[in-house]
Amino acid sequence: MMEYIGTRQMGGLSHAGEILAPATRPWITDLAALCPYEGLQPGNLPEFERDPDWDNWALTDSPKDPTKRLNWHVFQDVRSRLMVADRMLMSRISWQDLDDAGFVFGKAVSIDGRPFRCRLLTGGDTPCDDPYQGATRPNEWDALVGGGGASNAPRPNPADSAAPLGPDHLTSPHNRVWNWFGAVSWTAEPVASRADGRVCRGYHGPTYFYVNTVDHRHEDIGWRPVLEEVL
């Protein structure tokens, strides 16, 4: 079993040579079609669709300004260490965009002189009868984000999965550390029942299971990377 080590600031995200600070409102960026609750401000995640050229985006070494460093949850077992982003880094990016760049199943990156494999978490391929309960098979999202398979990991409260969404979801302790509210993160698996479907998790609750089309770019779906380091 993985052990939860805590959080770490490391690396940055750059666009066109400029280091971007992590979003302070890491949720859906356009509320015209879908709004979690009345009075919510739009999110301020960077949007890949505005500049869909991977040559202009990069994970970088840790910037000198600590407010621009990325935030990661660190998990470790005897063989490997996983660092999972505590929020989506960008929205309006498709699963296909991430796969084209190698970020679905693993791309070699170097941050602060350390080698990592940057990829997506696994999220299961089949939902439980209640999508709030996650996937039917073991997967990294439920184990790490959901806290069900990592010792000492933050665990959600049952109220985090209560409908409808409201301010209490946004301010819940679990959302404050994982930022799943109003934000659906792509995971690695194709969904079992649809050839063009890909699994994404979050938005309605910490382990909510959702499916979207492989090439769609939406205002509420985005990239939450994991860095894998072999020990």
PDB file of C-alpha atoms in Angstrom:
ATOM      1  CA  MET A   1       0.000   0.000   0.000  1.00  0.00           C
ATOM      2  CA  MET A   2       1.102   3.520  -0.751  1.00  0.00           C
ATOM      3  CA  GLU A   3       1.804   5.845   2.168  1.00  0.00           C
ATOM      4  CA  TYR A   4       0.802   9.497   2.040  1.00  0.00           C
ATOM      5  CA  ILE A   5       3.894  11.619   2.775  1.00  0.00           C
ATOM      6  CA  GLY A   6       2.396  15.111   2.524  1.00  0.00           C
ATOM      7  CA  THR A   7       2.607  18.016   0.097  1.00  0.00           C
ATOM      8  CA  ARG A   8       5.487  19.539  -1.802  1.00  0.00           C
ATOM      9  CA  GLN A   9       6.000  22.592  -3.995  1.00  0.00           C
ATOM     10  CA  MET A  10       8.073  21.853  -7.079  1.00  0.00           C
ATOM     11  CA  GLY A  11       8.287  22.851 -10.723  1.00  0.00           C
ATOM     12  CA  GLY A  12       6.203  25.249 -12.732  1.00  0.00           C
ATOM     13  CA  LEU A  13       4.001  25.511 -15.809  1.00  0.00           C
ATOM     14  CA  SER A  14       5.080  27.884 -18.535  1.00  0.00           C
ATOM     15  CA  HIS A  15       3.225  29.267 -21.520  1.00  0.00           C
ATOM     16  CA  ALA A  16       5.147  31.053 -24.259  1.00  0.00           C
ATOM     17  CA  GLY A  17       8.108  31.376 -21.912  1.00  0.00           C
ATOM     18  CA  GLU A  18       6.145  32.867 -19.005  1.00  0.00           C
ATOM     19  CA  ILE A  19       5.734  30.930 -15.754  1.00  0.00           C
ATOM     20  CA  LEU A  20       2.060  30.810 -14.780  1.00  0.00           C
ATOM     21  CA  ALA A  21       0.968  30.808 -11.149  1.00  0.00           C
ATOM     22  CA  PRO A  22      -1.308  27.879 -10.215  1.00  0.00           C
ATOM     23  CA  ALA A  23      -4.968  28.782 -10.636  1.00  0.00           C
ATOM     24  CA  THR A  24      -6.574  30.323  -7.557  1.00  0.00           C
ATOM     25  CA  ARG A  25     -10.023  29.288  -8.825  1.00  0.00           C
ATOM     26  CA  PRO A  26      -9.252  25.842 -10.281  1.00  0.00           C
ATOM     27  CA  TRP A  27     -12.710  24.955 -11.560  1.00  0.00           C
ATOM     28  CA  ILE A  28     -14.985  25.378 -14.590  1.00  0.00           C
ATOM     29  CA  THR A  29     -13.938  28.480 -16.540  1.00  0.00           C
ATOM     30  CA  ASP A  30     -17.201  29.353 -18.328  1.00  0.00           C
ATOM     31  CA  LEU A  31     -20.474  29.267 -16.393  1.00  0.00           C
ATOM     32  CA  ALA A  32     -22.753  30.074 -19.339  1.00  0.00           C
ATOM     33  CA  ALA A  33     -23.708  26.455 -20.054  1.00  0.00           C
ATOM     34  CA  LEU A  34     -23.125  24.876 -16.649  1.00  0.00           C
ATOM     35  CA  CYS A  35     -22.871  26.534 -13.245  1.00  0.00           C
ATOM     36  CA  PRO A  36     -22.330  24.507 -10.049  1.00  0.00           C
ATOM     37  CA  TYR A  37     -24.307  27.030  -7.988  1.00  0.00           C
ATOM     38  CA  GLU A  38     -25.553  30.604  -8.243  1.00  0.00           C
ATOM     39  CA  GLY A  39     -23.050  33.266  -7.281  1.00  0.00           C
ATOM     40  CA  LEU A  40     -19.937  31.257  -8.096  1.00  0.00           C
ATOM     41  CA  GLN A  41     -17.142  33.098  -9.932  1.00  0.00           C
ATOM     42  CA  PRO A  42     -15.751  31.492 -13.097  1.00  0.00           C
ATOM     43  CA  GLY A  43     -12.535  29.559 -12.690  1.00  0.00           C
ATOM     44  CA  ASN A  44      -9.209  30.975 -13.831  1.00  0.00           C
ATOM     45  CA  LEU A  45      -7.436  27.874 -15.121  1.00  0.00           C
ATOM     46  CA  PRO A  46      -5.279  28.373 -18.241  1.00  0.00           C
ATOM     47  CA  GLU A  47      -7.100  27.086 -21.337  1.00  0.00           C
ATOM     48  CA  PHE A  48      -5.144  24.952 -23.791  1.00  0.00           C
ATOM     49  CA  GLU A  49      -7.651  25.556 -26.581  1.00  0.00           C
ATOM     50  CA  ARG A  50      -6.636  29.229 -26.717  1.00  0.00           C
ATOM     51  CA  ASP A  51      -3.165  28.111 -27.854  1.00  0.00           C
ATOM     52  CA  PRO A  52      -3.243  24.383 -28.762  1.00  0.00           C
ATOM     53  CA  ASP A  53       0.460  24.183 -29.621  1.00  0.00           C
ATOM     54  CA  TRP A  54       2.495  22.028 -27.226  1.00  0.00           C
ATOM     55  CA  ASP A  55       5.659  23.866 -28.261  1.00  0.00           C
ATOM     56  CA  ASN A  56       4.347  26.803 -26.225  1.00  0.00           C
ATOM     57  CA  TRP A  57       3.646  24.809 -23.042  1.00  0.00           C
ATOM     58  CA  ALA A  58       6.145  23.153 -20.708  1.00  0.00           C
ATOM     59  CA  LEU A  59       6.722  21.846 -17.218  1.00  0.00           C
ATOM     60  CA  THR A  60       9.747  23.717 -15.887  1.00  0.00           C
ATOM     61  CA  ASP A  61      12.208  23.711 -13.025  1.00  0.00           C
ATOM     62  CA  SER A  62      10.977  25.316  -9.815  1.00  0.00           C
ATOM     63  CA  PRO A  63      10.659  29.083 -10.264  1.00  0.00           C
ATOM     64  CA  LYS A  64      12.335  31.363  -7.720  1.00  0.00           C
ATOM     65  CA  ASP A  65       8.939  32.864  -6.862  1.00  0.00           C
ATOM     66  CA  PRO A  66       7.307  30.273  -4.555  1.00  0.00           C
ATOM     67  CA  THR A  67       3.805  31.497  -5.463  1.00  0.00           C
ATOM     68  CA  LYS A  68       4.378  30.183  -9.004  1.00  0.00           C
ATOM     69  CA  ARG A  69       5.494  26.693  -7.990  1.00  0.00           C
ATOM     70  CA  LEU A  70       3.172  23.761  -8.559  1.00  0.00           C
ATOM     71  CA  ASN A  71       1.678  21.933  -5.591  1.00  0.00           C
ATOM     72  CA  TRP A  72       1.849  18.136  -5.350  1.00  0.00           C
ATOM     73  CA  HIS A  73       0.576  15.407  -3.028  1.00  0.00           C
ATOM     74  CA  VAL A  74       3.368  12.883  -2.413  1.00  0.00           C
ATOM     75  CA  PHE A  75       2.745   9.130  -2.069  1.00  0.00           C
ATOM     76  CA  GLN A  76       5.411   6.481  -1.658  1.00  0.00           C
ATOM     77  CA  ASP A  77       5.955   2.738  -1.404  1.00  0.00           C
ATOM     78  CA  VAL A  78       9.160   0.721  -1.425  1.00  0.00           C
ATOM     79  CA  ARG A  79       9.572   0.937  -5.193  1.00  0.00           C
ATOM     80  CA  SER A  80       8.272   4.290  -6.341  1.00  0.00           C
ATOM     81  CA  ARG A  81       7.158   7.758  -5.409  1.00  0.00           C
ATOM     82  CA  LEU A  82       4.125   9.425  -6.980  1.00  0.00           C
ATOM     83  CA  MET A  83       3.536  13.168  -6.930  1.00  0.00           C
ATOM     84  CA  VAL A  84      -0.036  14.060  -7.894  1.00  0.00           C
ATOM     85  CA  ALA A  85      -0.968  17.650  -8.771  1.00  0.00           C
ATOM     86  CA  ASP A  86      -3.316  19.119  -6.172  1.00  0.00           C
ATOM     87  CA  ARG A  87      -5.428  20.760  -8.915  1.00  0.00           C
ATOM     88  CA  MET A  88      -5.858  20.744 -12.670  1.00  0.00           C
ATOM     89  CA  LEU A  89      -3.137  22.706 -14.454  1.00  0.00           C
ATOM     90  CA  MET A  90      -5.289  23.671 -17.432  1.00  0.00           C
ATOM     91  CA  SER A  91      -8.756  23.162 -18.900  1.00  0.00           C
ATOM     92  CA  ARG A  92     -10.213  23.001 -22.416  1.00  0.00           C
ATOM     93  CA  ILE A  93      -7.758  20.259 -23.256  1.00  0.00           C
ATOM     94  CA  SER A  94      -8.806  16.894 -24.652  1.00  0.00           C
ATOM     95  CA  TRP A  95      -7.596  13.414 -23.769  1.00  0.00           C
ATOM     96  CA  GLN A  96      -6.319  13.212 -27.350  1.00  0.00           C
ATOM     97  CA  ASP A  97      -4.306  16.423 -26.874  1.00  0.00           C
ATOM     98  CA  LEU A  98      -2.632  14.868 -23.835  1.00  0.00           C
ATOM     99  CA  ASP A  99      -2.025  11.584 -25.627  1.00  0.00           C
ATOM    100  CA  ASP A 100      -0.496  13.376 -28.626  1.00  0.00           C
ATOM    101  CA  ALA A 101       2.048  14.936 -26.251  1.00  0.00           C
ATOM    102  CA  GLY A 102       2.737  11.653 -24.438  1.00  0.00           C
ATOM    103  CA  PHE A 103       1.182  12.748 -21.136  1.00  0.00           C
ATOM    104  CA  VAL A 104      -1.462  10.005 -20.889  1.00  0.00           C
ATOM    105  CA  PHE A 105       0.712   6.921 -20.406  1.00  0.00           C
ATOM    106  CA  GLY A 106       4.047   8.522 -19.624  1.00  0.00           C
ATOM    107  CA  LYS A 107       6.493  11.105 -20.948  1.00  0.00           C
ATOM    108  CA  ALA A 108       9.997  11.604 -19.592  1.00  0.00           C
ATOM    109  CA  VAL A 109      10.461  15.010 -17.974  1.00  0.00           C
ATOM    110  CA  SER A 110      13.186  16.533 -15.816  1.00  0.00           C
ATOM    111  CA  ILE A 111      12.412  18.969 -12.996  1.00  0.00           C
ATOM    112  CA  ASP A 112      15.167  20.451 -10.856  1.00  0.00           C
ATOM    113  CA  GLY A 113      17.574  17.866 -12.253  1.00  0.00           C
ATOM    114  CA  ARG A 114      15.416  14.884 -11.268  1.00  0.00           C
ATOM    115  CA  PRO A 115      13.915  12.517 -13.877  1.00  0.00           C
ATOM    116  CA  PHE A 116      10.203  11.698 -13.763  1.00  0.00           C
ATOM    117  CA  ARG A 117       7.613   9.979 -15.910  1.00  0.00           C
ATOM    118  CA  CYS A 118       4.702  12.382 -16.312  1.00  0.00           C
ATOM    119  CA  ARG A 119       1.363  10.687 -16.932  1.00  0.00           C
ATOM    120  CA  LEU A 120      -2.287  10.536 -15.903  1.00  0.00           C
ATOM    121  CA  LEU A 121      -3.681   8.637 -12.951  1.00  0.00           C
ATOM    122  CA  THR A 122      -5.635   5.493 -13.681  1.00  0.00           C
ATOM    123  CA  GLY A 123      -9.336   5.997 -13.016  1.00  0.00           C
ATOM    124  CA  GLY A 124     -11.015   2.647 -13.678  1.00  0.00           C
ATOM    125  CA  ASP A 125     -12.928   1.669 -16.797  1.00  0.00           C
ATOM    126  CA  THR A 126     -16.404   0.935 -15.405  1.00  0.00           C
ATOM    127  CA  PRO A 127     -18.430   3.022 -12.925  1.00  0.00           C
ATOM    128  CA  CYS A 128     -20.192   1.698  -9.876  1.00  0.00           C
ATOM    129  CA  ASP A 129     -23.991   1.751 -10.064  1.00  0.00           C
ATOM    130  CA  ASP A 130     -23.729   5.045  -8.173  1.00  0.00           C
ATOM    131  CA  PRO A 131     -21.144   7.191 -10.024  1.00  0.00           C
ATOM    132  CA  TYR A 132     -20.399   9.064  -6.790  1.00  0.00           C
ATOM    133  CA  GLN A 133     -18.824   5.824  -5.507  1.00  0.00           C
ATOM    134  CA  GLY A 134     -16.169   5.724  -8.226  1.00  0.00           C
ATOM    135  CA  ALA A 135     -15.080   2.741 -10.298  1.00  0.00           C
ATOM    136  CA  THR A 136     -15.766  -0.955  -9.870  1.00  0.00           C
ATOM    137  CA  ARG A 137     -12.084  -1.946 -10.151  1.00  0.00           C
ATOM    138  CA  PRO A 138      -9.100  -0.739  -8.103  1.00  0.00           C
ATOM    139  CA  ASN A 139      -7.511   2.369  -9.577  1.00  0.00           C
ATOM    140  CA  GLU A 140      -5.199   5.191  -8.566  1.00  0.00           C
ATOM    141  CA  TRP A 141      -7.845   7.908  -8.427  1.00  0.00           C
ATOM    142  CA  ASP A 142      -9.954   6.112  -5.819  1.00  0.00           C
ATOM    143  CA  ALA A 143      -6.869   4.933  -3.937  1.00  0.00           C
ATOM    144  CA  LEU A 144      -5.033   8.260  -3.788  1.00  0.00           C
ATOM    145  CA  VAL A 145      -7.501  11.113  -4.304  1.00  0.00           C
ATOM    146  CA  GLY A 146     -10.300   9.173  -2.654  1.00  0.00           C
ATOM    147  CA  GLY A 147      -7.936   8.052   0.094  1.00  0.00           C
ATOM    148  CA  GLY A 148      -9.092   4.442  -0.048  1.00  0.00           C
ATOM    149  CA  GLY A 149      -5.755   2.829  -0.784  1.00  0.00           C
ATOM    150  CA  ALA A 150      -3.107   5.011   0.825  1.00  0.00           C
ATOM    151  CA  SER A 151      -2.316   5.120   4.517  1.00  0.00           C
ATOM    152  CA  ASN A 152      -2.570   8.544   6.179  1.00  0.00           C
ATOM    153  CA  ALA A 153      -4.155  10.095   3.066  1.00  0.00           C
ATOM    154  CA  PRO A 154      -6.830  12.798   3.427  1.00  0.00           C
ATOM    155  CA  ARG A 155     -10.252  11.172   3.229  1.00  0.00           C
ATOM    156  CA  PRO A 156     -13.443  12.786   1.973  1.00  0.00           C
ATOM    157  CA  ASN A 157     -16.533  13.271   4.098  1.00  0.00           C
ATOM    158  CA  PRO A 158     -19.814  11.681   2.924  1.00  0.00           C
ATOM    159  CA  ALA A 159     -21.205  15.200   2.572  1.00  0.00           C
ATOM    160  CA  ASP A 160     -18.644  15.827  -0.202  1.00  0.00           C
ATOM    161  CA  SER A 161     -20.675  13.493  -2.431  1.00  0.00           C
ATOM    162  CA  ALA A 162     -24.095  14.927  -1.613  1.00  0.00           C
ATOM    163  CA  ALA A 163     -26.092  16.531  -4.427  1.00  0.00           C
ATOM    164  CA  PRO A 164     -26.536  19.256  -5.489  1.00  0.00           C
ATOM    165  CA  LEU A 165     -23.250  21.119  -5.433  1.00  0.00           C
ATOM    166  CA  GLY A 166     -23.080  24.166  -3.217  1.00  0.00           C
ATOM    167  CA  PRO A 167     -20.677  26.419  -1.327  1.00  0.00           C
ATOM    168  CA  ASP A 168     -20.090  23.728   1.305  1.00  0.00           C
ATOM    169  CA  HIS A 169     -18.512  21.493  -1.345  1.00  0.00           C
ATOM    170  CA  LEU A 170     -16.142  24.263  -2.392  1.00  0.00           C
ATOM    171  CA  THR A 171     -15.020  24.962   1.172  1.00  0.00           C
ATOM    172  CA  SER A 172     -14.888  21.365   2.414  1.00  0.00           C
ATOM    173  CA  PRO A 173     -11.540  20.287   3.908  1.00  0.00           C
ATOM    174  CA  HIS A 174     -11.056  17.557   1.299  1.00  0.00           C
ATOM    175  CA  ASN A 175     -11.730  19.887  -1.614  1.00  0.00           C
ATOM    176  CA  ARG A 176      -9.339  22.468  -0.169  1.00  0.00           C
ATOM    177  CA  VAL A 177      -6.498  19.971  -0.548  1.00  0.00           C
ATOM    178  CA  TRP A 178      -7.610  18.209  -3.776  1.00  0.00           C
ATOM    179  CA  ASN A 179      -9.656  20.793  -5.731  1.00  0.00           C
ATOM    180  CA  TRP A 180     -12.109  18.346  -7.329  1.00  0.00           C
ATOM    181  CA  PHE A 181     -15.075  20.750  -7.101  1.00  0.00           C
ATOM    182  CA  GLY A 182     -16.321  21.848 -10.531  1.00  0.00           C
ATOM    183  CA  ALA A 183     -13.305  20.267 -12.222  1.00  0.00           C
ATOM    184  CA  VAL A 184     -13.238  16.943 -14.075  1.00  0.00           C
ATOM    185  CA  SER A 185      -9.740  15.474 -14.496  1.00  0.00           C
ATOM    186  CA  TRP A 186      -8.882  13.154 -17.374  1.00  0.00           C
ATOM    187  CA  THR A 187      -7.591   9.706 -16.397  1.00  0.00           C
ATOM    188  CA  ALA A 188      -5.743   7.168 -18.488  1.00  0.00           C
ATOM    189  CA  GLU A 189      -8.361   4.526 -19.273  1.00  0.00           C
ATOM    190  CA  PRO A 190     -10.803   4.244 -22.116  1.00  0.00           C
ATOM    191  CA  VAL A 191     -14.258   3.543 -20.728  1.00  0.00           C
ATOM    192  CA  ALA A 192     -15.314  -0.084 -21.161  1.00  0.00           C
ATOM    193  CA  SER A 193     -18.645   0.660 -22.835  1.00  0.00           C
ATOM    194  CA  ARG A 194     -17.578   3.262 -25.451  1.00  0.00           C
ATOM    195  CA  ALA A 195     -14.718   3.081 -27.928  1.00  0.00           C
ATOM    196  CA  ASP A 196     -14.493   6.887 -28.120  1.00  0.00           C
ATOM    197  CA  GLY A 197     -15.104   7.442 -24.388  1.00  0.00           C
ATOM    198  CA  ARG A 198     -12.471   8.304 -21.814  1.00  0.00           C
ATOM    199  CA  VAL A 199     -12.860   8.286 -18.057  1.00  0.00           C
ATOM    200  CA  CYS A 200     -12.600  11.500 -16.088  1.00  0.00           C
ATOM    201  CA  ARG A 201     -13.112  11.994 -12.376  1.00  0.00           C
ATOM    202  CA  GLY A 202     -14.321  14.738 -10.051  1.00  0.00           C
ATOM    203  CA  TYR A 203     -16.601  17.790 -10.396  1.00  0.00           C
ATOM    204  CA  HIS A 204     -19.680  16.545  -8.474  1.00  0.00           C
ATOM    205  CA  GLY A 205     -17.666  14.834  -5.756  1.00  0.00           C
ATOM    206  CA  PRO A 206     -14.162  13.559  -4.947  1.00  0.00           C
ATOM    207  CA  THR A 207     -14.664  10.133  -6.555  1.00  0.00           C
ATOM    208  CA  TYR A 208     -17.391  10.953  -9.094  1.00  0.00           C
ATOM    209  CA  PHE A 209     -17.055   8.886 -12.308  1.00  0.00           C
ATOM    210  CA  TYR A 210     -17.775  10.649 -15.592  1.00  0.00           C
ATOM    211  CA  VAL A 211     -17.182   9.855 -19.270  1.00  0.00           C
ATOM    212  CA  ASN A 212     -16.392  12.240 -22.102  1.00  0.00           C
ATOM    213  CA  THR A 213     -15.388  11.890 -25.725  1.00  0.00           C
ATOM    214  CA  VAL A 214     -11.694  11.444 -26.456  1.00  0.00           C
ATOM    215  CA  ASP A 215     -11.299  14.601 -28.570  1.00  0.00           C
ATOM    216  CA  HIS A 216     -13.594  17.058 -26.745  1.00  0.00           C
ATOM    217  CA  ARG A 217     -12.243  20.212 -25.134  1.00  0.00           C
ATOM    218  CA  HIS A 218     -14.535  21.503 -22.420  1.00  0.00           C
ATOM    219  CA  GLU A 219     -14.420  24.328 -19.907  1.00  0.00           C
ATOM    220  CA  ASP A 220     -14.756  21.933 -16.969  1.00  0.00           C
ATOM    221  CA  ILE A 221     -12.371  19.124 -18.012  1.00  0.00           C
ATOM    222  CA  GLY A 222      -8.624  19.280 -17.817  1.00  0.00           C
ATOM    223  CA  TRP A 223      -5.125  18.059 -17.061  1.00  0.00           C
ATOM    224  CA  ARG A 224      -4.054  16.894 -13.607  1.00  0.00           C
ATOM    225  CA  PRO A 225      -0.640  15.222 -14.038  1.00  0.00           C
ATOM    226  CA  VAL A 226       1.158  12.738 -11.835  1.00  0.00           C
ATOM    227  CA  LEU A 227       4.951  12.549 -11.683  1.00  0.00           C
ATOM    228  CA  GLU A 228       6.277   9.024 -11.163  1.00  0.00           C
ATOM    229  CA  GLU A 229       9.773   8.546  -9.754  1.00  0.00           C
ATOM    230  CA  VAL A 230      11.404   5.122  -9.498  1.00  0.00           C
ATOM    231  CA  LEU A 231      13.341   4.770  -6.254  1.00  0.00           C
TER     232      LEU A 231
END
